[in-house]
Every structure is written in C-alpha cells, then in structure tokens.
Short mmCIF file of C-alpha atoms in Angstrom, two decimals:
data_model
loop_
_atom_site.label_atom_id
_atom_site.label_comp_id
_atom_site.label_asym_id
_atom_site.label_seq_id
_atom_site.Cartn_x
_atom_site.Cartn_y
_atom_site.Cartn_z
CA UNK A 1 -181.34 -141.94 -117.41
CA UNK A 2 -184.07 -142.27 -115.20
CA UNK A 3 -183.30 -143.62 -111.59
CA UNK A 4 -184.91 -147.26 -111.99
CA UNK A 5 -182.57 -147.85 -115.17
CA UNK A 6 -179.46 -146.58 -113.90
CA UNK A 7 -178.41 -150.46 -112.12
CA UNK A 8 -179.87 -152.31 -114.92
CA UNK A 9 -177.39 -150.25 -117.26
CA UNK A 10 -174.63 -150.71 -115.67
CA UNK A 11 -175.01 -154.69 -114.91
CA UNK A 12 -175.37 -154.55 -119.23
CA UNK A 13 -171.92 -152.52 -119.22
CA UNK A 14 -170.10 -155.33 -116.47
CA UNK A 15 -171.08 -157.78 -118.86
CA UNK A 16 -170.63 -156.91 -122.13
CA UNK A 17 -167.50 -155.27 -121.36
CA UNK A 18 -166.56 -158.78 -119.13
CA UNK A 19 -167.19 -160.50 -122.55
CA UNK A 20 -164.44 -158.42 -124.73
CA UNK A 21 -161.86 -160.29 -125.89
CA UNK A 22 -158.34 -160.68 -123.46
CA UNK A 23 -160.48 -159.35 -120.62
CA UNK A 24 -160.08 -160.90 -117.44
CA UNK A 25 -162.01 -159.21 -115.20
CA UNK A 26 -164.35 -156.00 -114.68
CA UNK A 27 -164.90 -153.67 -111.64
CA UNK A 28 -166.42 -150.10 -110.83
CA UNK A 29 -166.75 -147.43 -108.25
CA UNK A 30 -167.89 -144.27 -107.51
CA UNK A 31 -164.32 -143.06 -106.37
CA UNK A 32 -161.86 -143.73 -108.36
CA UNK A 33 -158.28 -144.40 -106.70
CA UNK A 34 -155.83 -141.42 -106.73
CA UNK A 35 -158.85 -138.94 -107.58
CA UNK A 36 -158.17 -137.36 -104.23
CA UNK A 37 -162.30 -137.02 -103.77
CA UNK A 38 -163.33 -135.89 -100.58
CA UNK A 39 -165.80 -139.06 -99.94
CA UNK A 40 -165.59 -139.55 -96.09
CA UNK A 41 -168.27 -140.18 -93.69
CA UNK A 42 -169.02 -140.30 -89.87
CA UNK A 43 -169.39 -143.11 -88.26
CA UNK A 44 -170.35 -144.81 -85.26
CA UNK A 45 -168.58 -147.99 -84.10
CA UNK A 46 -170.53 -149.61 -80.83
CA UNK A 47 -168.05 -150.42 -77.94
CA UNK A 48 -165.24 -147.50 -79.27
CA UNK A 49 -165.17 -144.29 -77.55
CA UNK A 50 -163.39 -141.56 -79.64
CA UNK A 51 -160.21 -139.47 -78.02
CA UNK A 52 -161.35 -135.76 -77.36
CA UNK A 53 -161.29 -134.50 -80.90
CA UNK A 54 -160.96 -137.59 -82.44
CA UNK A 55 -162.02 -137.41 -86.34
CA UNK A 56 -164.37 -140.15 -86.65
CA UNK A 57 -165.07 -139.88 -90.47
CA UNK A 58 -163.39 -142.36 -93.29
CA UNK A 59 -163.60 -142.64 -96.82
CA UNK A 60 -166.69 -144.69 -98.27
CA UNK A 61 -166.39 -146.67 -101.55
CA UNK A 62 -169.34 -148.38 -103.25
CA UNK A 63 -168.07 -151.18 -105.53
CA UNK A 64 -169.18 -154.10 -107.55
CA UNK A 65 -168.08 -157.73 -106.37
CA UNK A 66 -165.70 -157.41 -109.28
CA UNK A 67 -164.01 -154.71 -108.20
CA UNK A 68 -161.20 -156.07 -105.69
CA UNK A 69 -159.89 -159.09 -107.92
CA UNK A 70 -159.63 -156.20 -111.07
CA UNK A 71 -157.21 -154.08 -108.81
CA UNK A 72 -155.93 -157.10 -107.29
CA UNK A 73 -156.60 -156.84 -103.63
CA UNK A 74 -156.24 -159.41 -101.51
CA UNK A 75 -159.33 -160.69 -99.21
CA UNK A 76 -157.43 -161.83 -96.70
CA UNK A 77 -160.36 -162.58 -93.86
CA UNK A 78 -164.30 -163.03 -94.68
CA UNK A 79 -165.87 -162.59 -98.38
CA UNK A 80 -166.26 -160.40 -101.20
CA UNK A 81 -169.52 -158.92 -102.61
CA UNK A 82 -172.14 -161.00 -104.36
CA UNK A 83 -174.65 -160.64 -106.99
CA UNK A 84 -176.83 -161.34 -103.94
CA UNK A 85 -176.22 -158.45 -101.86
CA UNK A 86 -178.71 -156.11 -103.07
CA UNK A 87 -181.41 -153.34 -101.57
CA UNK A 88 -183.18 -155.73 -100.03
CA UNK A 89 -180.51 -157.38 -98.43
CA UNK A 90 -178.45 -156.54 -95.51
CA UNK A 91 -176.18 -153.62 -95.66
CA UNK A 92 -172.99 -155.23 -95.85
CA UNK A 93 -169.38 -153.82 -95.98
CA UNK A 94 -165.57 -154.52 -96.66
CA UNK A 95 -163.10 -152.60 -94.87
CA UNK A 96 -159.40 -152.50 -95.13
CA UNK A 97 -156.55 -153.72 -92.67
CA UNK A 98 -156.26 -150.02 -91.16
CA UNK A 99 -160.16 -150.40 -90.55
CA UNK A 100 -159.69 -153.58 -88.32
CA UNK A 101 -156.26 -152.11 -86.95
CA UNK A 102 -158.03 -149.37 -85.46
CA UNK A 103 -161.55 -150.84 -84.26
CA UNK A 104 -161.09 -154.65 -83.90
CA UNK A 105 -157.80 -156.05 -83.31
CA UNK A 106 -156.96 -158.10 -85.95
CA UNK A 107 -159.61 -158.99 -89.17
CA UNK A 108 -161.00 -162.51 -87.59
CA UNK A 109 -162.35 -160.34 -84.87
CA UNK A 110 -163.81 -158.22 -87.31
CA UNK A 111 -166.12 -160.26 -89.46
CA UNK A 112 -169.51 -160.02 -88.15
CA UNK A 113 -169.09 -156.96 -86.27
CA UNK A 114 -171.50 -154.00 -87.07
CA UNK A 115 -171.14 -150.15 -87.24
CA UNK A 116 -173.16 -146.77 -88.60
CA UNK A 117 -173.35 -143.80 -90.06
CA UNK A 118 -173.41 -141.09 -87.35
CA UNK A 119 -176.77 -139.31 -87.15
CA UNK A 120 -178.43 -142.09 -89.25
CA UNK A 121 -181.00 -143.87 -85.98
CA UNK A 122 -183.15 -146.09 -87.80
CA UNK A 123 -181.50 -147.19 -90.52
CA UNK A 124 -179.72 -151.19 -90.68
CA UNK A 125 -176.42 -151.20 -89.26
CA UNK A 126 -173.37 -152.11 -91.77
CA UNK A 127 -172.15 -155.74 -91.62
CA UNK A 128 -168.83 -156.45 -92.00
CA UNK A 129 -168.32 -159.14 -94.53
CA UNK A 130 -164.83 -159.39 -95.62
CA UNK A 131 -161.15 -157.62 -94.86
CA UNK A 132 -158.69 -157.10 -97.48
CA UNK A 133 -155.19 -155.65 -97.69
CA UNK A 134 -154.55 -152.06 -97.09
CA UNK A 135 -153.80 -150.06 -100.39
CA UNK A 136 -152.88 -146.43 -101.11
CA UNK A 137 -155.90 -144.69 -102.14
CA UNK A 138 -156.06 -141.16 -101.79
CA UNK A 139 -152.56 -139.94 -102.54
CA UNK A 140 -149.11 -142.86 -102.97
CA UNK A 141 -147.86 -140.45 -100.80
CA UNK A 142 -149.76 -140.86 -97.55
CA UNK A 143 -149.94 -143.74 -95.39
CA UNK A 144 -152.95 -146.56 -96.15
CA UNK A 145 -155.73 -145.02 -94.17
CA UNK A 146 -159.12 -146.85 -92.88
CA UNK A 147 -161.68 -147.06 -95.69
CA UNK A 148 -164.77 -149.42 -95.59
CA UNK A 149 -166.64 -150.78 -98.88
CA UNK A 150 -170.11 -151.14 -99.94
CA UNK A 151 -171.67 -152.88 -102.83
CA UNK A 152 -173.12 -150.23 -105.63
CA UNK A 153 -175.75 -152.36 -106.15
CA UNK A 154 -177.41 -152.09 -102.86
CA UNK A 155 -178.36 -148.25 -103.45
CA UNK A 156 -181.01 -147.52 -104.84
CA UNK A 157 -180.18 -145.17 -107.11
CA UNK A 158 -176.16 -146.36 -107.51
CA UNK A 159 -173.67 -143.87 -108.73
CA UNK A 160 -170.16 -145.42 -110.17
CA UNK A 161 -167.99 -143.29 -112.29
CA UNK A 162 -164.87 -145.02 -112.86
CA UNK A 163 -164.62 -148.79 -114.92
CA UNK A 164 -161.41 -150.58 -113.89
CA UNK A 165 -160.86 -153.19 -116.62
CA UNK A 166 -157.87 -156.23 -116.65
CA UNK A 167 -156.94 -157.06 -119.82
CA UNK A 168 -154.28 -158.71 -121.72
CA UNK A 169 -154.40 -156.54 -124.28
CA UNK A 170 -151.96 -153.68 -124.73
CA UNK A 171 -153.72 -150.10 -123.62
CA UNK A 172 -154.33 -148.34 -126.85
CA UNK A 173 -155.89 -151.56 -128.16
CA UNK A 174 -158.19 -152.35 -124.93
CA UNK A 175 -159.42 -148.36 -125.70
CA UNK A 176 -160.88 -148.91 -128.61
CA UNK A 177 -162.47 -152.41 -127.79
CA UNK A 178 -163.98 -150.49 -124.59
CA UNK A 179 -165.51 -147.21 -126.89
CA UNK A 180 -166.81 -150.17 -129.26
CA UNK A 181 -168.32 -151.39 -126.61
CA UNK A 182 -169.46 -148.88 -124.60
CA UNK A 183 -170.89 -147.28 -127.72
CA UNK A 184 -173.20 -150.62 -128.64
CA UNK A 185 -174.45 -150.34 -125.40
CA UNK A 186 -175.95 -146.97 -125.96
CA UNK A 187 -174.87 -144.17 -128.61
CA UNK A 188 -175.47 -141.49 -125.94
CA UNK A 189 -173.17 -143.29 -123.42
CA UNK A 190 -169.44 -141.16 -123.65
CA UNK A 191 -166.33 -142.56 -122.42
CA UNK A 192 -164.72 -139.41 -120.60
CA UNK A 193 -161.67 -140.84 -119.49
CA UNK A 194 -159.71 -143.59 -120.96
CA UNK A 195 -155.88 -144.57 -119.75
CA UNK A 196 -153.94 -147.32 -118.38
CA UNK A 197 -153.40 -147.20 -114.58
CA UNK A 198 -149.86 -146.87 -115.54
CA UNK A 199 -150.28 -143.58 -117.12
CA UNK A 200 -152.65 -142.58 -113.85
CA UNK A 201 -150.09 -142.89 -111.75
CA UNK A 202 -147.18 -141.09 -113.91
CA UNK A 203 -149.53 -138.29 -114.01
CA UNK A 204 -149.95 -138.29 -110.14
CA UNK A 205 -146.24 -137.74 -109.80
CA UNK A 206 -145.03 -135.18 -112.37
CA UNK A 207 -144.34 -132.98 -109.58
CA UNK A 208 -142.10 -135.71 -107.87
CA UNK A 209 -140.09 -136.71 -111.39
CA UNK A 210 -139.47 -132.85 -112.23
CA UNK A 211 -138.33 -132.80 -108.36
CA UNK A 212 -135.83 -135.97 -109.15
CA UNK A 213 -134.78 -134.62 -112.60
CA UNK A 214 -133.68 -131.19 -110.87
CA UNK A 215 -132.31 -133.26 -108.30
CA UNK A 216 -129.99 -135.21 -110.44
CA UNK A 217 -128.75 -132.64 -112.35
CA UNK A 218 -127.66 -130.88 -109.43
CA UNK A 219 -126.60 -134.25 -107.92
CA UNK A 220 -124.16 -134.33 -111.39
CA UNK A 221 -122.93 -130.76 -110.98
CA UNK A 222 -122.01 -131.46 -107.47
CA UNK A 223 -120.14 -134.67 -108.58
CA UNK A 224 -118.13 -132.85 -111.41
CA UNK A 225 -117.23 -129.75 -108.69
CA UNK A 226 -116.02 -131.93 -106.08
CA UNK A 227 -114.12 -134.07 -108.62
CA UNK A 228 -112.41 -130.56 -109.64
CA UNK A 229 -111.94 -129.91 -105.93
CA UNK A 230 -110.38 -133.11 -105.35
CA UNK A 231 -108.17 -132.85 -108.35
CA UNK A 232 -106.72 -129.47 -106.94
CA UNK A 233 -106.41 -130.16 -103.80
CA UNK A 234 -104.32 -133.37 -104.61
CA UNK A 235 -102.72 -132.35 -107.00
CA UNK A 236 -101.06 -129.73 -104.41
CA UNK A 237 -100.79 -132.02 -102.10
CA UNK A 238 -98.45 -135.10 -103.68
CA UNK A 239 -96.50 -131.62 -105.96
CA UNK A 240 -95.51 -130.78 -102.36
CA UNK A 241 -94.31 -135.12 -101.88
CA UNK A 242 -92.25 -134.50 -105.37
CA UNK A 243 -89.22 -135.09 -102.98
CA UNK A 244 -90.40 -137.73 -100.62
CA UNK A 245 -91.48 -139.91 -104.19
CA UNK A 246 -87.87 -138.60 -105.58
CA UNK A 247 -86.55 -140.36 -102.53
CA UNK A 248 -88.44 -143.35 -102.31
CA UNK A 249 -88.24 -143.97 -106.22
CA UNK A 250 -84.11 -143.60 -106.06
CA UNK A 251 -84.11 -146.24 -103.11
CA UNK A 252 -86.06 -148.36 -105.41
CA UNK A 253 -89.78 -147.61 -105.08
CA UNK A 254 -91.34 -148.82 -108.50
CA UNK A 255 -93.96 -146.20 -110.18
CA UNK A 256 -97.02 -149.06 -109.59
CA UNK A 257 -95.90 -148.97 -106.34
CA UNK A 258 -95.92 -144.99 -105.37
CA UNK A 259 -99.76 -145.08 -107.12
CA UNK A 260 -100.60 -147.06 -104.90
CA UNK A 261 -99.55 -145.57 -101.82
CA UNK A 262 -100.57 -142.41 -102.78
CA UNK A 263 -104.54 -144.07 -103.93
CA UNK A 264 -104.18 -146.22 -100.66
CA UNK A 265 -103.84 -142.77 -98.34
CA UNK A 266 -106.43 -140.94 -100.30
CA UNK A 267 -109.03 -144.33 -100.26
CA UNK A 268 -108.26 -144.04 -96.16
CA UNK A 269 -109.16 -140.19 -95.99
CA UNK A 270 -112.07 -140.86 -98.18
CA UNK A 271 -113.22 -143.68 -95.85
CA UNK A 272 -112.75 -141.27 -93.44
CA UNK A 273 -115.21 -138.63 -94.66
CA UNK A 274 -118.08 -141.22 -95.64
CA UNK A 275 -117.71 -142.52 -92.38
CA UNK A 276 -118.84 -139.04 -91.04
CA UNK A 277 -121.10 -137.79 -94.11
CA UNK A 278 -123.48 -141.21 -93.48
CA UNK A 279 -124.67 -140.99 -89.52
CA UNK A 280 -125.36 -136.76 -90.34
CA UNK A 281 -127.06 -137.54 -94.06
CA UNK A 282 -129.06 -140.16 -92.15
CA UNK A 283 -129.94 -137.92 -89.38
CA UNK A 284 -130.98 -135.25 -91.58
CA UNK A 285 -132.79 -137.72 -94.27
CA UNK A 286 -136.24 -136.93 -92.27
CA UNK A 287 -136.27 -133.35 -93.92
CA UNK A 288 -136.42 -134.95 -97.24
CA UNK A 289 -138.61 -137.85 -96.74
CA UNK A 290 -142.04 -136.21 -97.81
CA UNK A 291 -140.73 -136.06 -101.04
CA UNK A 292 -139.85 -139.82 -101.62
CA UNK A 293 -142.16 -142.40 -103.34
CA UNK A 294 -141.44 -146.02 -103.64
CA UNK A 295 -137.82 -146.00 -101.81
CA UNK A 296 -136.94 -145.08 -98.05
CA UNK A 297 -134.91 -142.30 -97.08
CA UNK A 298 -132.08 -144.58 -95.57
CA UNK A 299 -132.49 -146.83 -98.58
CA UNK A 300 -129.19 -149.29 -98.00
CA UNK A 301 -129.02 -149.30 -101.71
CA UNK A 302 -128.57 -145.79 -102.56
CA UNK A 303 -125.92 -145.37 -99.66
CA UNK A 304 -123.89 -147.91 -100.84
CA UNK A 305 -124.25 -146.12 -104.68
CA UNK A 306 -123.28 -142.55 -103.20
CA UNK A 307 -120.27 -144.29 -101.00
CA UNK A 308 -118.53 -146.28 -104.66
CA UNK A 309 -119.43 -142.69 -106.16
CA UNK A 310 -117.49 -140.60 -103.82
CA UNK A 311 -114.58 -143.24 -103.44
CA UNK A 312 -114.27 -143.44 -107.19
CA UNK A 313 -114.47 -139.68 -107.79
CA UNK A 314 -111.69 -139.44 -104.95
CA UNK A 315 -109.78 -142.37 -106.59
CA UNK A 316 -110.10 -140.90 -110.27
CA UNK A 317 -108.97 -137.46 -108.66
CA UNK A 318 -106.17 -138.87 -107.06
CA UNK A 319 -104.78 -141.32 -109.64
CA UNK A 320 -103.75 -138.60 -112.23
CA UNK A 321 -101.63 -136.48 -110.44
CA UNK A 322 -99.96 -138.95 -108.79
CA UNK A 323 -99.21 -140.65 -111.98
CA UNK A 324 -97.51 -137.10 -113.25
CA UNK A 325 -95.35 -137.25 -109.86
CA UNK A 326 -93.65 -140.68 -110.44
CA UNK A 327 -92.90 -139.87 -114.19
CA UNK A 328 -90.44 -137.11 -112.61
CA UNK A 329 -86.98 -138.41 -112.58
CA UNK A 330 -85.09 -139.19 -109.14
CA UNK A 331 -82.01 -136.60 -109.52
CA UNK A 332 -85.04 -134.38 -110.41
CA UNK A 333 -87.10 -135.16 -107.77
CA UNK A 334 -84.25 -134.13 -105.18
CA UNK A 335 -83.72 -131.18 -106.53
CA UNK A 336 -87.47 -129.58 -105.69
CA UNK A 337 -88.02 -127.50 -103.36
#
C-alpha cells in the first residue's frame, strides 16, 4: 500500500470491524502486549537529571483512542486519544503510573508536562495528556515498567500490527466474523494471527505450567514417601508402647481413648515440625520466586494447604498402627517384651 493510504485503511478496518455484530469495542498498536519487542526509546525529561549510568530509554506504543477501553485500562488522571489528535496537531502522549512514579510525583502533576526524544532538537515536544494504570506488558513476569503512548494516527506514515477486538462472542466465532471482515475490506489483506488473549497468555507460560506439572508430581511423590516414613517410624514407635497400652487398657483405658492419645502426641510433634519447616521455607521462598506467576511466594493460602497436608498425612500415618495396638489383648499386652 502506498504511504498516503496506509491511515485511511486502517480507519476503514476500526470501523467496519467496530460494526460486527457482539463487538464492543476496537483498538490497535504497533506492539502488541507480551510480544517481548524491543520498542524503547531515549528520552529527555526537562528538570530530571539521570543517575551516572542511568538507562534513560522506555518502551513507545502508538495506539488508536480505542485502544485502552478494548484492553480495559483505566485512565485514571487526564484524557484518552481523540479522532482529533492528528499530524497536524500537537504531539501528545499517555504514559503509565510507573511513568509519573518516576518523573512527576503523582499523575495530577503530570498532565501538561512535556518531554523528548533524545537527539531529536527541533522537533515538538510530547504532551502529556492522560495517565492510566500500570499493566504488564513485556513479560507477566516482570514488574510494570514506564511506557508512554502515542496516537498512530499522528504519524505520518502509521504502522499498527496487532487488532485487539472485545466481543461477546465466543473466540472461534469472533474469528471468522473478523476474516469476513477483514477480507471485504480488501482480498489482499491476510489475517496472520488470530487467538483469544486467553490463549496468548497460556502460550506465554508453557514453560511455567510444565515447571508446576513437574512440580506437583514430585510434590505427590514426596507426600506418598513421607506418608511411608511416617507409617514406619510409628508403627515402631507405639509396637515398642504394646505394654504401656496393655497397662493402661487393663486399668480401664477404652480403645477410642488410647487413639486418641496416641493421634493427640503425634498432632503435637507434627505441630512441632511445621512450626520449624514455615519460618526456614519462608526464608528460603526468595530462591523460588522468579518462577511464580499470579500467587506470592509466602502465599497465606498455600501454607495453610501444605500445614492440613502434613498434619493429615501424620494423622493418617499414625491412626493405623495405633488402631492394631489396642486390638491386642491386656494379658497379651503384658506379656511383650
């Protein structure tokens, strides 16, 4: 397509594809999110002095108006792009929470303040329009990281690559309504890429659900070894109180009873041993935090799920054998040695 038609053509594909039926809303870019493009810049911010070293360059986004109500980020100071802010307009930007964080203070202070591409004297300083709410970009692993915003539409020659659509319908029947679509547009125009921002995401984390799979399965072995463990070891231990619960069960001890206290010392030990596992799993949590998405490494939650798991593995253990010892008669019972 030549130059001059390339913003015409894609104001026809906003629309048309704004006009489907169950869609809500229509945005592009020219990065899309979780791409992991390299699309930062240098800039120059008047009144901040960089730290010796100091990396001064950010990731740049052009993006229709469209595009922060179709992801569903907040504006949370300022305003979004218009239809209005074109080349002839001032250069006007967006920039994120981590943006303001780092330059301005808090977003209030940042509406209306200017900065510039390093190396760029002579051309119009960007205008900061609007502040929205950080998001993960780059890689749902990393920390939200400045980014600033321009509207596609104010290049000359603008370059978006990715269509974000919100829809009511389900994916696979918003895909075909979008290659209809796209295809009456222009025959020559080729939908590349077509998923649900679901599916984008599961395929930025295969790595991490192979990771958990392994995990749990060694997280089950573990469980059934330390259940045989515990089943040993206690059984030993209350063969070796065959006496003792002789003794106690000829001065009148019921069987319910000697359970019991046998479940009630091993629940105490078991306390015990959580009571020291936590603080050390906690301290040594950091080593495994990298690999976490969506839940912290001291998640209260999962604590409290590995605690009931080790204290009913211990109980289960426990209850058995103890049950065997109390089914031993009395005169029996004082006869082992």
């Amino acid at each position: 397509y030549a130059p001059a038609t390339i913003a015409p053509l894609y104001e026809r594909l906003l629309d048309t594809l704004g006009s489907q039926p169950g869609v809500q809303s229509v945005g592009m870019t020219d990065d899309p999110v979780l791409a992991q493009n390299d699309n930062t810049f240098s800039i120059e911010v008047p009144g901040y002095q960089p730290q010796e070293g100091e990396r001064m360059s950010f990731e740049w986004e052009h993006v229709t108006p469209d595009y922060f109500g179709t992801l569903q980020l907040p504006l949370i100071a300022g305003r979004v792009f218009s239809n209005s802010d074109g080349p002839t307009t001032a250069k006007v930007v967006i920039v994120n929470e981590s943006f303001v964080r780092k330059f301005f203070g808090n977003p209030d202070q940042a509406i209306g303040r200017t900065f510039s591409e390093r190396g760029t004297k002579g051309k119009s300083p960007l205008l900061i329009v609007g502040v929205v709410k950080d998001a993960k970009h780059f890689d749902l692993h990393d920390q939200p990281k400045p980014i600033f915003y321009s509207p596609v539409f104010q290049d000359a020659e603008p370059n978006a690559v990715a269509v974000y659509i919100r829809t009511r319908q389900a994916p696979e029947d918003a895909g075909s309504t979008v290659r209809k679509a796209v295809g009456g547009i222009d025959s020559k125009l080729v939908v590349d890429s077509l998923q649900s921002m679901d599916a984008q995401i599961d395929g930025t984390l295969t790595s991490e659900r192979m990771l958990s799979f392994l995990a749990s399965g060694f997280g089950i072995v573990a469980i059934f070894v330390t259940a045989i463990g515990l089943y040993g070891v206690l059984a030993y231990s209350i063969a070796q109180r065959t006496r003792e619960i002789g003794i106690r069960m000829a001065l009148g001890a019921t069987q319910g009873s000697v359970v019991k206290m046998v479940l009630r010392e091993v629940l105490t030990l078991t306390g015990f041993s959580v009571g020291v596992a936590l603080p050390l799993s906690m301290a040594l949590s950091a080593l495994v935090k990298s690999q976490l998405f969506g839940i912290s490494d001291r998640d209260p939650g999962t604590l409290l799920l590995v605690t009931l798991v080790i204290g009913s593995v211990a109980m289960l253990a426990a209850w058995a054998p103890a049950r065997r010892a109390t089914q031993v008669q009395p005169i029996t019972a004082l006869h082992y040695e």
